[in-house]
Coordinates of C-alpha atoms in Angstrom, one line a residue:
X1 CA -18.1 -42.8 -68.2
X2 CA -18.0 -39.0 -68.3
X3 CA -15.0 -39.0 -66.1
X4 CA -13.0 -41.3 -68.1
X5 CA -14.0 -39.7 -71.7
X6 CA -12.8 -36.3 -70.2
X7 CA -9.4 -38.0 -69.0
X8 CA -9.0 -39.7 -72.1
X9 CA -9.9 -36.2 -74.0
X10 CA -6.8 -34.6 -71.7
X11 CA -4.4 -37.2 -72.6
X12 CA -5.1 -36.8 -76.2
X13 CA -4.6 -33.1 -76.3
X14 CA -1.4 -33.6 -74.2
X15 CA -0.1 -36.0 -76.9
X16 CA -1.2 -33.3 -79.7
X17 CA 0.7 -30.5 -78.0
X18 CA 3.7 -32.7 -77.3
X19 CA 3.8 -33.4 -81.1
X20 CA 3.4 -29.4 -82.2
X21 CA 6.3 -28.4 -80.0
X22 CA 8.7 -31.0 -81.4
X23 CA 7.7 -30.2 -85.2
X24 CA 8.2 -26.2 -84.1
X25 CA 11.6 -27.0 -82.8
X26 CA 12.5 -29.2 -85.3
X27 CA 11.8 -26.5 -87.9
X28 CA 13.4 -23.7 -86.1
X29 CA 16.2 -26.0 -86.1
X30 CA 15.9 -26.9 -89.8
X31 CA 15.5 -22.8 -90.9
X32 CA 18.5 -22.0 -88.3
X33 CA 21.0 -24.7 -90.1
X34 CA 19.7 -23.9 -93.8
X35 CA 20.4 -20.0 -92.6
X36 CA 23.5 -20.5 -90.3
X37 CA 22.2 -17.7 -88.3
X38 CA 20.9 -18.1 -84.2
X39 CA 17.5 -18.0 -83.4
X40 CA 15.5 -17.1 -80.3
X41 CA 12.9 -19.8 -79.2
X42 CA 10.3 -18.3 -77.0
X43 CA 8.3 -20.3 -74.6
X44 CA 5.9 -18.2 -73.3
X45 CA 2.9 -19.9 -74.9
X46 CA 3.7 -23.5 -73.5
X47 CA 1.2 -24.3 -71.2
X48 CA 2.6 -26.0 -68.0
X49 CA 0.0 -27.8 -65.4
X50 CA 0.9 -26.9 -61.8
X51 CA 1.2 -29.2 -59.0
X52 CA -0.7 -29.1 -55.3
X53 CA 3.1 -28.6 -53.9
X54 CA 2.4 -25.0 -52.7
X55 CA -0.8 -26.1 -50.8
X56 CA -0.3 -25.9 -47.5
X57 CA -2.6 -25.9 -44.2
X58 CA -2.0 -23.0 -42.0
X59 CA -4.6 -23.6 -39.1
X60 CA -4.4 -26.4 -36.8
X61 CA -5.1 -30.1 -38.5
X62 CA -6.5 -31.2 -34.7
X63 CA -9.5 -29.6 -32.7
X64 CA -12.3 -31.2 -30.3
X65 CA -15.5 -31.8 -31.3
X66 CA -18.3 -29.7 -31.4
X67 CA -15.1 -26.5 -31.3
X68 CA -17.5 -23.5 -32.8
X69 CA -16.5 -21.9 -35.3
X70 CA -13.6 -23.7 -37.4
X71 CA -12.1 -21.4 -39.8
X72 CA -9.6 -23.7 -42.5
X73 CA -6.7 -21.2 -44.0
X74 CA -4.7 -22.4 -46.4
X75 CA -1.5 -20.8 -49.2
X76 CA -2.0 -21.2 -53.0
X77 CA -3.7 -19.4 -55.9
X78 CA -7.2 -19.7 -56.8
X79 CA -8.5 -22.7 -54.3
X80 CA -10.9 -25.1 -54.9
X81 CA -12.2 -26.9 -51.7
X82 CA -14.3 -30.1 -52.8
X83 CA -15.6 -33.2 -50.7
X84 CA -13.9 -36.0 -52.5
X85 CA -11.3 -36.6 -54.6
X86 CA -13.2 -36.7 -57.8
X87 CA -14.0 -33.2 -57.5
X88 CA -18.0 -33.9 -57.3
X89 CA -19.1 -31.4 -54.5
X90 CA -17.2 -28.7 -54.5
X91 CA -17.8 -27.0 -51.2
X92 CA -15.7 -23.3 -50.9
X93 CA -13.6 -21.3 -53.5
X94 CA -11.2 -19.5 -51.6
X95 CA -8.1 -19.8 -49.6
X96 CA -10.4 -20.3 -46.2
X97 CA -13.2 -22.0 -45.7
X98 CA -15.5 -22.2 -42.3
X99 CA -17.0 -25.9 -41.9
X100 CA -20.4 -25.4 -41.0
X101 CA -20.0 -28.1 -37.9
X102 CA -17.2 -30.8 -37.1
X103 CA -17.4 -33.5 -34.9
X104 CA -15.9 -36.1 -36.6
X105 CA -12.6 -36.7 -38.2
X106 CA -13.0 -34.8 -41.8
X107 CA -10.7 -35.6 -45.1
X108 CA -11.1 -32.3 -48.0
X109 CA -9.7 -32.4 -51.2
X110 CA -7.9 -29.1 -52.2
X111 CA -7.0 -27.8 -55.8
X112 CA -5.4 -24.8 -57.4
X113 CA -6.1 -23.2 -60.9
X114 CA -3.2 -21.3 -62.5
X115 CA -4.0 -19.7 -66.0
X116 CA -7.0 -21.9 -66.5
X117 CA -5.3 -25.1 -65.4
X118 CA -6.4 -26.5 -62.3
X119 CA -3.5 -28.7 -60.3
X120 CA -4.8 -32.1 -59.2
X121 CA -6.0 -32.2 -55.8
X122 CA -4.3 -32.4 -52.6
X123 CA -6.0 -34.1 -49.3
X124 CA -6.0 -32.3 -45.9
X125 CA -7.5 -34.4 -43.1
X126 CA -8.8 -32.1 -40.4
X127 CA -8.6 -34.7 -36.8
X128 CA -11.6 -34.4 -34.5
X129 CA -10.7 -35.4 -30.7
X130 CA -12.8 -36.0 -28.1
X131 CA -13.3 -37.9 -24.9
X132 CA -15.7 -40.3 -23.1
X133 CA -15.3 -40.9 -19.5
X134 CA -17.2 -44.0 -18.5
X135 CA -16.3 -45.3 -15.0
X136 CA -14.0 -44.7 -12.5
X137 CA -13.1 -47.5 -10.2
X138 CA -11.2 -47.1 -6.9
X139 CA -9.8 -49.5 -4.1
X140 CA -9.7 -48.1 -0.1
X141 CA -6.6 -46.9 1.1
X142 CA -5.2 -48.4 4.1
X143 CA -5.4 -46.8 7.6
X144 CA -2.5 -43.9 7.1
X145 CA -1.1 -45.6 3.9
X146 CA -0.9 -44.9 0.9
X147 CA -1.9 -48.4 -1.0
X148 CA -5.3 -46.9 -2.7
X149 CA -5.9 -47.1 -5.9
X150 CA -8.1 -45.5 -8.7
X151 CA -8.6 -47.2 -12.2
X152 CA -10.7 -45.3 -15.0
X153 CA -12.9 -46.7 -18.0
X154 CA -12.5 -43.7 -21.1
X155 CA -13.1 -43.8 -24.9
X156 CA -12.2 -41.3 -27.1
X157 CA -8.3 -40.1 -28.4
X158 CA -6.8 -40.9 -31.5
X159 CA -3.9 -42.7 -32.9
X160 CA -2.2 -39.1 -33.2
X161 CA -4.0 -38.2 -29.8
X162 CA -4.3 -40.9 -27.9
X163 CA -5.9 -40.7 -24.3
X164 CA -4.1 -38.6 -21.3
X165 CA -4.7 -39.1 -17.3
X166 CA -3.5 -36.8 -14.9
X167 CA -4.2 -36.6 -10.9
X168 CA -4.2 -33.2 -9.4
X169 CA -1.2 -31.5 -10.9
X170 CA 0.8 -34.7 -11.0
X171 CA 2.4 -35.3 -14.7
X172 CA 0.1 -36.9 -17.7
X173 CA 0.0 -40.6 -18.1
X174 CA -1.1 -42.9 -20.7
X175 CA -2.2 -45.3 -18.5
X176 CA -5.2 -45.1 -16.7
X177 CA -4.5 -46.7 -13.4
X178 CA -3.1 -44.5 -10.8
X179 CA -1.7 -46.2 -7.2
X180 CA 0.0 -45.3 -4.1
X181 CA -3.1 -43.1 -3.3
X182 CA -3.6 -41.7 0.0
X183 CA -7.1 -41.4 1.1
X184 CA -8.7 -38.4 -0.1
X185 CA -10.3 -36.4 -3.2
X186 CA -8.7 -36.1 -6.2
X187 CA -8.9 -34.3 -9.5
X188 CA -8.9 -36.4 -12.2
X189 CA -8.2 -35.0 -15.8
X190 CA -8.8 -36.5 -19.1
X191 CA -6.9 -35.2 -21.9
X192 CA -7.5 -36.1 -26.0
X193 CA -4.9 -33.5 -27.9
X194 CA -5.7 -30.4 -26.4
X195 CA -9.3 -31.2 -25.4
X196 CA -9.7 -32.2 -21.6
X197 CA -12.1 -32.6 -18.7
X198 CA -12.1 -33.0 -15.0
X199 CA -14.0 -34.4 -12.1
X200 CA -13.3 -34.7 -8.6
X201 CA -12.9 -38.9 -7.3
X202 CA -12.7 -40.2 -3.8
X203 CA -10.3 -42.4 -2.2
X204 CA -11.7 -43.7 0.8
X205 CA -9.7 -44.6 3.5
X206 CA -10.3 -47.2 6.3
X207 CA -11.7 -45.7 9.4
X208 CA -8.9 -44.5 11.7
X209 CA -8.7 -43.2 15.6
X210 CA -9.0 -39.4 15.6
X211 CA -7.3 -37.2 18.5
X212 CA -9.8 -34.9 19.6
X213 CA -8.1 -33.4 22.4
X214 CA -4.9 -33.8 24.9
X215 CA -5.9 -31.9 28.3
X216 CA -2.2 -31.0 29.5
X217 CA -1.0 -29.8 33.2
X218 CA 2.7 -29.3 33.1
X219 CA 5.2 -30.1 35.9
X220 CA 5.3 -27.7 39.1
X221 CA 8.8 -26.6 40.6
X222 CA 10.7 -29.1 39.3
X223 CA 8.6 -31.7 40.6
X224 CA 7.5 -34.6 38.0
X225 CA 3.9 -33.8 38.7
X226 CA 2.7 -33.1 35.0
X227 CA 0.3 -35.2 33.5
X228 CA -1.3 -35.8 30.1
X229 CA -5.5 -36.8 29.7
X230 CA -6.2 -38.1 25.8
X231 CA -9.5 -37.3 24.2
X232 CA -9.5 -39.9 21.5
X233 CA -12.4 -41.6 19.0
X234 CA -13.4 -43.6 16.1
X235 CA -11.8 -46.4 14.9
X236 CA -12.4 -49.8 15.0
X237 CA -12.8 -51.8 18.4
X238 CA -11.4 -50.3 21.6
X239 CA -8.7 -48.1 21.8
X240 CA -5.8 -47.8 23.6
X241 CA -2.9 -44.9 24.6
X242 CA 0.7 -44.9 24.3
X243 CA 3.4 -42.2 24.8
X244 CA 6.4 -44.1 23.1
X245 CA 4.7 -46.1 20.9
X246 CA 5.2 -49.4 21.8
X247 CA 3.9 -49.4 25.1
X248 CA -0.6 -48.8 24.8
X249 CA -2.5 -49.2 27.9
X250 CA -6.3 -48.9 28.1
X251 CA -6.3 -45.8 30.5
X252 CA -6.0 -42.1 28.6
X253 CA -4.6 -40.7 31.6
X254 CA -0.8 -40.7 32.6
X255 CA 0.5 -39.1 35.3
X256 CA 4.1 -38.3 37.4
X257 CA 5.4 -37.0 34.0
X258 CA 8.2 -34.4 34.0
X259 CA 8.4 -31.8 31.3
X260 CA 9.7 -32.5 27.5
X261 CA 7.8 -33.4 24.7
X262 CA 5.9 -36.8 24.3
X263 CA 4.6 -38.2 21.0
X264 CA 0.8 -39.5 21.9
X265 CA -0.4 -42.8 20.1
X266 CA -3.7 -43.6 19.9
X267 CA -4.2 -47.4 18.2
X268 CA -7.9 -49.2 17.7
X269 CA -8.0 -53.5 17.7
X270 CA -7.1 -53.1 14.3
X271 CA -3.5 -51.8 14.8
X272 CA -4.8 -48.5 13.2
X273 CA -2.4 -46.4 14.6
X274 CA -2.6 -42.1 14.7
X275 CA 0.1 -40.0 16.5
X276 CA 0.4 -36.3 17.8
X277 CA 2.8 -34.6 19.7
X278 CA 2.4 -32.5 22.5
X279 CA 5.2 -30.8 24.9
X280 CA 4.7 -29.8 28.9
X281 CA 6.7 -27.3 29.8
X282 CA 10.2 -27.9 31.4
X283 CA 10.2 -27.0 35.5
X284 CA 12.7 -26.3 37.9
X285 CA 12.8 -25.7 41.2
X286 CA 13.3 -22.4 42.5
X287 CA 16.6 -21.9 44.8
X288 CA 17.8 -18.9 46.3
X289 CA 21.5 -19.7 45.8
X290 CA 23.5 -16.9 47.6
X291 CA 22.7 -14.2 49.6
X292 CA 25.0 -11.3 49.5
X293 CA 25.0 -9.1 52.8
X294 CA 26.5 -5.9 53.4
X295 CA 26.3 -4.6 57.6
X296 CA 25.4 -1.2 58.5
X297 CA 28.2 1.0 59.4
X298 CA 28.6 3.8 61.5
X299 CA 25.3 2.8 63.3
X300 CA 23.2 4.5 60.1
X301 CA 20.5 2.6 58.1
X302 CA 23.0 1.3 55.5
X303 CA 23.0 -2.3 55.1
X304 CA 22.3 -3.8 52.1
X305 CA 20.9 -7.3 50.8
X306 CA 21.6 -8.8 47.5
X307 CA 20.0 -11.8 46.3
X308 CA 22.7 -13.8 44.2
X309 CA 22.2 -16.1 41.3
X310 CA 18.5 -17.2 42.0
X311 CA 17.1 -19.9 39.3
X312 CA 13.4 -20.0 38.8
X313 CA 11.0 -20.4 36.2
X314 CA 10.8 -17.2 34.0
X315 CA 10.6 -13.6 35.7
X316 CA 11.6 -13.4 39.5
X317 CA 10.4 -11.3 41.5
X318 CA 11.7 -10.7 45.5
X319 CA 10.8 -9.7 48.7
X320 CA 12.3 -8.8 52.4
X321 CA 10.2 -8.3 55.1
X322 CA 9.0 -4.7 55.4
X323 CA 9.3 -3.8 51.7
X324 CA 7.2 -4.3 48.5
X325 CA 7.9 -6.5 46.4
X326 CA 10.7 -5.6 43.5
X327 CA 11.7 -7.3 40.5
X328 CA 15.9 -6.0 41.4
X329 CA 17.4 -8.5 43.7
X330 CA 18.7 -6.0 46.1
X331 CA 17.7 -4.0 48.9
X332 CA 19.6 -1.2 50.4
X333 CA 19.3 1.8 52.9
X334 CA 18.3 -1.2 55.7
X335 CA 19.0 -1.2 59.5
X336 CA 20.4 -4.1 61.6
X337 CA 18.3 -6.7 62.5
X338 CA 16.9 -9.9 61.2
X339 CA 15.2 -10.3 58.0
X340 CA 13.3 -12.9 56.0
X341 CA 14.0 -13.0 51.9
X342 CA 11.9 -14.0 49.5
X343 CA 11.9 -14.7 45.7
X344 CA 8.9 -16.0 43.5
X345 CA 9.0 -16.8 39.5
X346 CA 6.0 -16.9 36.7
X347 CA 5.2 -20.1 38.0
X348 CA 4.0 -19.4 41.4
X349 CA 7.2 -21.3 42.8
X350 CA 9.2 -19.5 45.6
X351 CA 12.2 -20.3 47.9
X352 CA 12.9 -17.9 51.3
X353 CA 16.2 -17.4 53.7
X354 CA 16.6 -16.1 56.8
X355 CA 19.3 -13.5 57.1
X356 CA 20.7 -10.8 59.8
X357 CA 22.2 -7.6 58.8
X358 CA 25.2 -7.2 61.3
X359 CA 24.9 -3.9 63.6
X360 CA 27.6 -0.9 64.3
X361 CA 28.2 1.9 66.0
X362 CA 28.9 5.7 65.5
X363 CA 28.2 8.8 67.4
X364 CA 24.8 10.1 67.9
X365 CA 24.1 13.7 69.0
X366 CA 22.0 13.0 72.0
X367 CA 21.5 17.2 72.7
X368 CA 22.5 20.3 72.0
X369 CA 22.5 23.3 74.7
X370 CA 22.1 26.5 72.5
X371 CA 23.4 30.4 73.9
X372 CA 21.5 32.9 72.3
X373 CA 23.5 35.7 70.9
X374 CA 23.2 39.3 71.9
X375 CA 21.9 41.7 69.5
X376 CA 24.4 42.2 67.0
X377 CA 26.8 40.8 69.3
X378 CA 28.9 37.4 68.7
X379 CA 28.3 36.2 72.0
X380 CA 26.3 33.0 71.3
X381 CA 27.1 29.6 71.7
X382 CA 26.9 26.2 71.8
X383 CA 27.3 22.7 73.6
X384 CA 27.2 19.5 71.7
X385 CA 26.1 16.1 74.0
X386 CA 26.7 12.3 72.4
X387 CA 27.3 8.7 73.0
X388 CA 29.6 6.7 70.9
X389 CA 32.9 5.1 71.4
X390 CA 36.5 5.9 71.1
X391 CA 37.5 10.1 70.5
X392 CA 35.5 12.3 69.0
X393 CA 35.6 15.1 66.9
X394 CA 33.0 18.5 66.7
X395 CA 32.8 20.9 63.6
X396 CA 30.1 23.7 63.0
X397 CA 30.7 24.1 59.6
X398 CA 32.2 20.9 58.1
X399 CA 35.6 21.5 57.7
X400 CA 37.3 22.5 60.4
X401 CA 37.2 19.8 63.5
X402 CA 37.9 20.3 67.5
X403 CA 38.0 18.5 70.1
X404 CA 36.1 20.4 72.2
X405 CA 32.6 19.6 72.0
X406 CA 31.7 23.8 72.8
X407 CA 31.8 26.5 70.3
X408 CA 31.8 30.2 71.9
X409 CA 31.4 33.4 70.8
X410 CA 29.0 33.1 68.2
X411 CA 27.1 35.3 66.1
X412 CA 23.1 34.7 65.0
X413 CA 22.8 32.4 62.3
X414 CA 21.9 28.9 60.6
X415 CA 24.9 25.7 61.7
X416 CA 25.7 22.7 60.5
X417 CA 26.9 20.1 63.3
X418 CA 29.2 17.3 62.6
X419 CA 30.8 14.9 64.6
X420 CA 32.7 12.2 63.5
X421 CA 34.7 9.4 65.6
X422 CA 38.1 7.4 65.0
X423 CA 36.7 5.1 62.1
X424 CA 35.4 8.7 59.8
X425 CA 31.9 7.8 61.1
X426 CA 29.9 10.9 60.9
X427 CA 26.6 12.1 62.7
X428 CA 25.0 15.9 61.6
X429 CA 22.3 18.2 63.0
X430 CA 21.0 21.9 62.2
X431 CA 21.4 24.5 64.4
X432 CA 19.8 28.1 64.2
X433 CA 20.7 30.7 66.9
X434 CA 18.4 33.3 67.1
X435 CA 19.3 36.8 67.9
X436 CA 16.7 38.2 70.2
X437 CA 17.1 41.6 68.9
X438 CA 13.5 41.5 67.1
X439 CA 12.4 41.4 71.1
X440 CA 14.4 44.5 72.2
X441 CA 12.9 47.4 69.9
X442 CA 10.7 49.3 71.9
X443 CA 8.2 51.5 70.3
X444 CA 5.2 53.1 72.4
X445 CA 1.8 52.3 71.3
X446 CA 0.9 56.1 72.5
X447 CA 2.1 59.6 73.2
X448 CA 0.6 62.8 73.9
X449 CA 2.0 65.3 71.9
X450 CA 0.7 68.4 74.4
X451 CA 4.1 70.3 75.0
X452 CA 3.4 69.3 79.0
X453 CA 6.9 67.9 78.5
X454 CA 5.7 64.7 79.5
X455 CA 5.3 62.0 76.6
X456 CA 5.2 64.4 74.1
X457 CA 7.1 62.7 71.1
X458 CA 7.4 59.2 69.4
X459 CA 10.6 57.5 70.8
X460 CA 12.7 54.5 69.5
X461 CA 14.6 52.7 72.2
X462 CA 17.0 49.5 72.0
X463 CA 20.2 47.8 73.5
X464 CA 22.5 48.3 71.4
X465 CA 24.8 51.4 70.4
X466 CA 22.8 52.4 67.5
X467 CA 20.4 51.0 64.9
X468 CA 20.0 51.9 60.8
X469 CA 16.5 52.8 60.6
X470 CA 16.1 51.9 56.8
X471 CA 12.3 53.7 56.3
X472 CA 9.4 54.5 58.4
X473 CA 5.8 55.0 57.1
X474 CA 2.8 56.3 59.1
X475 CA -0.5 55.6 57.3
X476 CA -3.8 57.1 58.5
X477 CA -6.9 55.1 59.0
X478 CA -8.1 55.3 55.6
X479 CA -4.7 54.3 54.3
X480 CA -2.9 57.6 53.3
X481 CA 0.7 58.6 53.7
X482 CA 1.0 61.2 56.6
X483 CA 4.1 60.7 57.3
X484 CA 7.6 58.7 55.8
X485 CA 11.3 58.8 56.7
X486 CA 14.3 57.5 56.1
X487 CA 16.2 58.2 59.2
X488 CA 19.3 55.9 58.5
X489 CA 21.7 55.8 61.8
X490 CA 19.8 56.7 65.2
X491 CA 21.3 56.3 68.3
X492 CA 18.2 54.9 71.4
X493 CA 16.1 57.6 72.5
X494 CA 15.8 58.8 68.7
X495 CA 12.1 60.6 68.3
X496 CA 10.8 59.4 65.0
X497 CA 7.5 61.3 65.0
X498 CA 6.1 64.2 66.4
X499 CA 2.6 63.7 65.7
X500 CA 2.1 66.3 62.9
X501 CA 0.8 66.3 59.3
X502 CA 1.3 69.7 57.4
X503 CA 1.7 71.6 60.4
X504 CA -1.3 70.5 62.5
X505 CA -1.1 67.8 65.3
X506 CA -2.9 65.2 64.8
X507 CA -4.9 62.8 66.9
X508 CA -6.4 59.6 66.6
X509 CA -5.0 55.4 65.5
X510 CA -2.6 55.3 63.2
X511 CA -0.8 52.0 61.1
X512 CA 3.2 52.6 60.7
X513 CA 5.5 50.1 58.9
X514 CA 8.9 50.4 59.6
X515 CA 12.3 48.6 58.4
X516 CA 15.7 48.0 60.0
X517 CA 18.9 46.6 59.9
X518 CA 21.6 45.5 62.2
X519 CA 25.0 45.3 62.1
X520 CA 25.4 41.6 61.0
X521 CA 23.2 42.7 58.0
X522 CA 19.7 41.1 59.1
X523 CA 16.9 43.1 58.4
X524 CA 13.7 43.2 60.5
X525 CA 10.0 44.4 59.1
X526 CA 7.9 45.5 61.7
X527 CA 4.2 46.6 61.5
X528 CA 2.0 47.8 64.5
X529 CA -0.2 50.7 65.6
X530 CA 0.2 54.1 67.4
X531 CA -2.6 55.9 69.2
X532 CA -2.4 59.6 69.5
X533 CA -4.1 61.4 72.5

């Protein structure tokens, strides 16, 4: 009754106030005709009611339940937050407000006061979501199809926010049966607005072989020796084996197979069928093709083998008798005479010909008759034995060529024989042709230098018509200089000491080094000792 009197009150004080402002206009109207002068009409004092217009929610009108804490923002002037729409409770004065706790659906009642008039109210219905899963219901998938099924029970949503079902991260659904499913475990989500949930659900699937294993021995050579041993179990009933799936067998071994790749099928009694593929390695046989041969020539180790277009599996490697094994198919530097080749890839697989390098003939220095040379003299010389066919040419130092297998007048020194025939086929040897003149110095171990005129003096004697003495040194026993010369020229019969040192003869054993060279420009270091009596 209060309410009503109140409204009743406001309606009549509306109807008073309309009535004042008409009789102040019609007044000001009145004075401004009898006056015939304009006159300002101010409006300040009317008092206008607002509306709830300008009341608007800021914050989210949705959240889950039990979301902790909710905080309600809303625009306007001096708000009023009550619990019903009669104003009763009034619950917050302010443009927020922070429910306490919601978990249900709420409806509040909003006002605003402008210059002590308060707008009627306006209603803002904050939505509570939330979810109930219940049961989840699922069907078998078949054995490797995907005909499973999963149905689920919920409660919860909205009209605004009705329930959500996702798998995984498939797309959301409204409807809560999901098909076509694999066996397998899933995620299942449960969405209301933004609230959701998950739990993982199991498709089972109907028990199915399973390949455990596939022992494997690939073909040898290019034989079709491979075979294929299937370690297979599970299922339902006895299995059976198939490599083209059409064809199953009891057995899980199959042999004579040739290399490729085979698709292995295991099925049980209840057609449950599972596949895997497996591939033996591809063989061929190992063949030595061609054999390239090259004969010696000119009777010298220089034949030469090449192995030609060999197929194998992988790396080859090759062999000829009396060498080591070599991964390059060709052997050189090889005499005539009869071989065996070999070749041998990754997979132990070989393939061997028998083959001849052809012989040939050149000269071969059979020996060599040598004439020592005088000293210093070019007297040596030299005669050259061989066997060969056809003519035959001699050379001592390469370039020049005779006939005539002697070489005269020859001085000491280091040569180079060559022979060659009519085809250019060459033989060579080295020569060295000593001079003896080393042999021919004579030097006395002894002399007495007494005066008796008989041995008295330290004599050089040689061959030839003179010598260059380059330096003489005489060194006593404890290894001092006594006595050193550089005589240059000397003719034989030259005395080179007279047994003195500073005046005084001496007497005793004595080391001397001394040093000459001969006309061809050889030198010759000689070191000995001399006794003086």
């Amino acid at each position: 009754m209060q309410v009503v009197m109140k409204n009743r009150y406001r309606i009549f004080a509306i109807q008073w106030f309309s009535l004042l402002v008409i009789v102040s206009l019609s007044l000001a109207c009145f004075a401004n005709a009898a006056n015939s002068e304009p006159m300002m009409v101010s409006f300040k004092d009317v008092l206008v009611k607002p509306d709830f217009d300008s009341i608007v929610l800021l914050t989210p009108d949705t959240y889950c339940r039990d979301t902790n804490p909710i905080i309600l923002t809303v625009t306007g002037e001096n708000i009023t937050w009550y619990a019903d729409a009669s104003k009763l409770t009034r619950l917050a004065q302010g443009n927020s407000y922070n429910p306490s706790l919601l978990n249900k659906t709420t409806t509040y009642f909003l006002s605003q006061t402008i210059k002590g008039i308060e707008s009627p109210v306006k209603a803002i219905t904050i939505e509570i979501v939330e979810y109930f899963l219940t049961d989840v219901k699922t069907t078998r998938a078949g054995c490797g199809k995907n005909d499973g099924t999963m149905t689920v029970s919920a409660r919860g949503g909205s009209v605004s926010y009705p329930l959500r079902y996702q798998l995984d991260d498939g797309p959301l659904q409204l409807s809560p049966v999901f098909t076509n499913l694999s066996a397998g475990t899933y995620k299942l989500a449960v969405y209301a607005a933004n609230c959701w949930g998950s739990i993982d659900i199991t498709v089972d699937g109907q028990t199915s072989p399973i390949i455990s294993a596939i022992d494997s021995n690939s073909p040898h050579c290019g034989s079709t020796d491979g075979s294929l041993r299937i370690v297979a179990y599970g299922g339902t009933g006895i299995l059976s084996y198939s490599l083209n799936g059409i064809d199953f067998k009891d057995a899980s071994w199959f042999e004579n197979l040739s290399g490729g790749v085979y698709k292995v099928s295991v099925r049980d009694d209840s057609l449950c069928t599972v596949s895997k593929q497996i591939s033996l390695k591809n063989s061929i046989k190992l063949q030595l093709n061609a054999v390239g041969l090259i004969p010696t020539s000119c009777g010298k180790p220089n034949g030469q083998v090449t192995v030609n277009d060999a197929e194998g599996n992988g790396q080859l490697t090759y062999s000829l008798t009396g060498h080591s094994d070599q991964q390059l198919p060709v052997f050189d530097n090889l005499y005539a005479g009869n071989y065996q080749v070999s070749a041998k890839d990754e997979d132990g697989c070989s393939d061997t010909q028998l083959i001849a390098v052809a012989d040939s003939e050149g000269p071969i220095i059979t020996h060599i008759d040598k004439h020592m040379p005088t000293c210093d003299l070019s007297d040596g010389g030299l005669t050259i034995s061989i066997t060969g066919r056809g003519n035959h040419f001699y050379s001592i130092d390469g370039e020049h060529y005779q006939q005539d297998s002697s070489f005269a007048r020859l001085s000491a020194g280091n040569y180079i024989v060559t022979v060659k025939d009519d085809a250019n086929c060459t033989t060579e040897k080295n020569i060295n042709l000593d001079e003896p003149c080393g042999q021919q110095l004579y030097l006395p171990t002894s002399f007495t230098p007494n005066n008796d005129g008989i041995n008295d003096s330290w004599t050089i004697y040689f061959p030839v018509a003179s010598l260059d003495i380059k330096e003489l040194t005489i060194y006593n026993r404890w290894g001092e200089v006594i006595f050193n010369s550089k005589p240059g020229s000397v003719q034989s019969g030259t005395i080179l000491w007279d047994g003195s040192y500073k005046g005084i003869i001496l007497n005793g054993l004595f080391t001397y080094q001394i040093r000459v060279q001969l006309s061809s420009g050889q030198s010759y270091l000689y070191h000995s000792t001399i006794i003086i009596l």
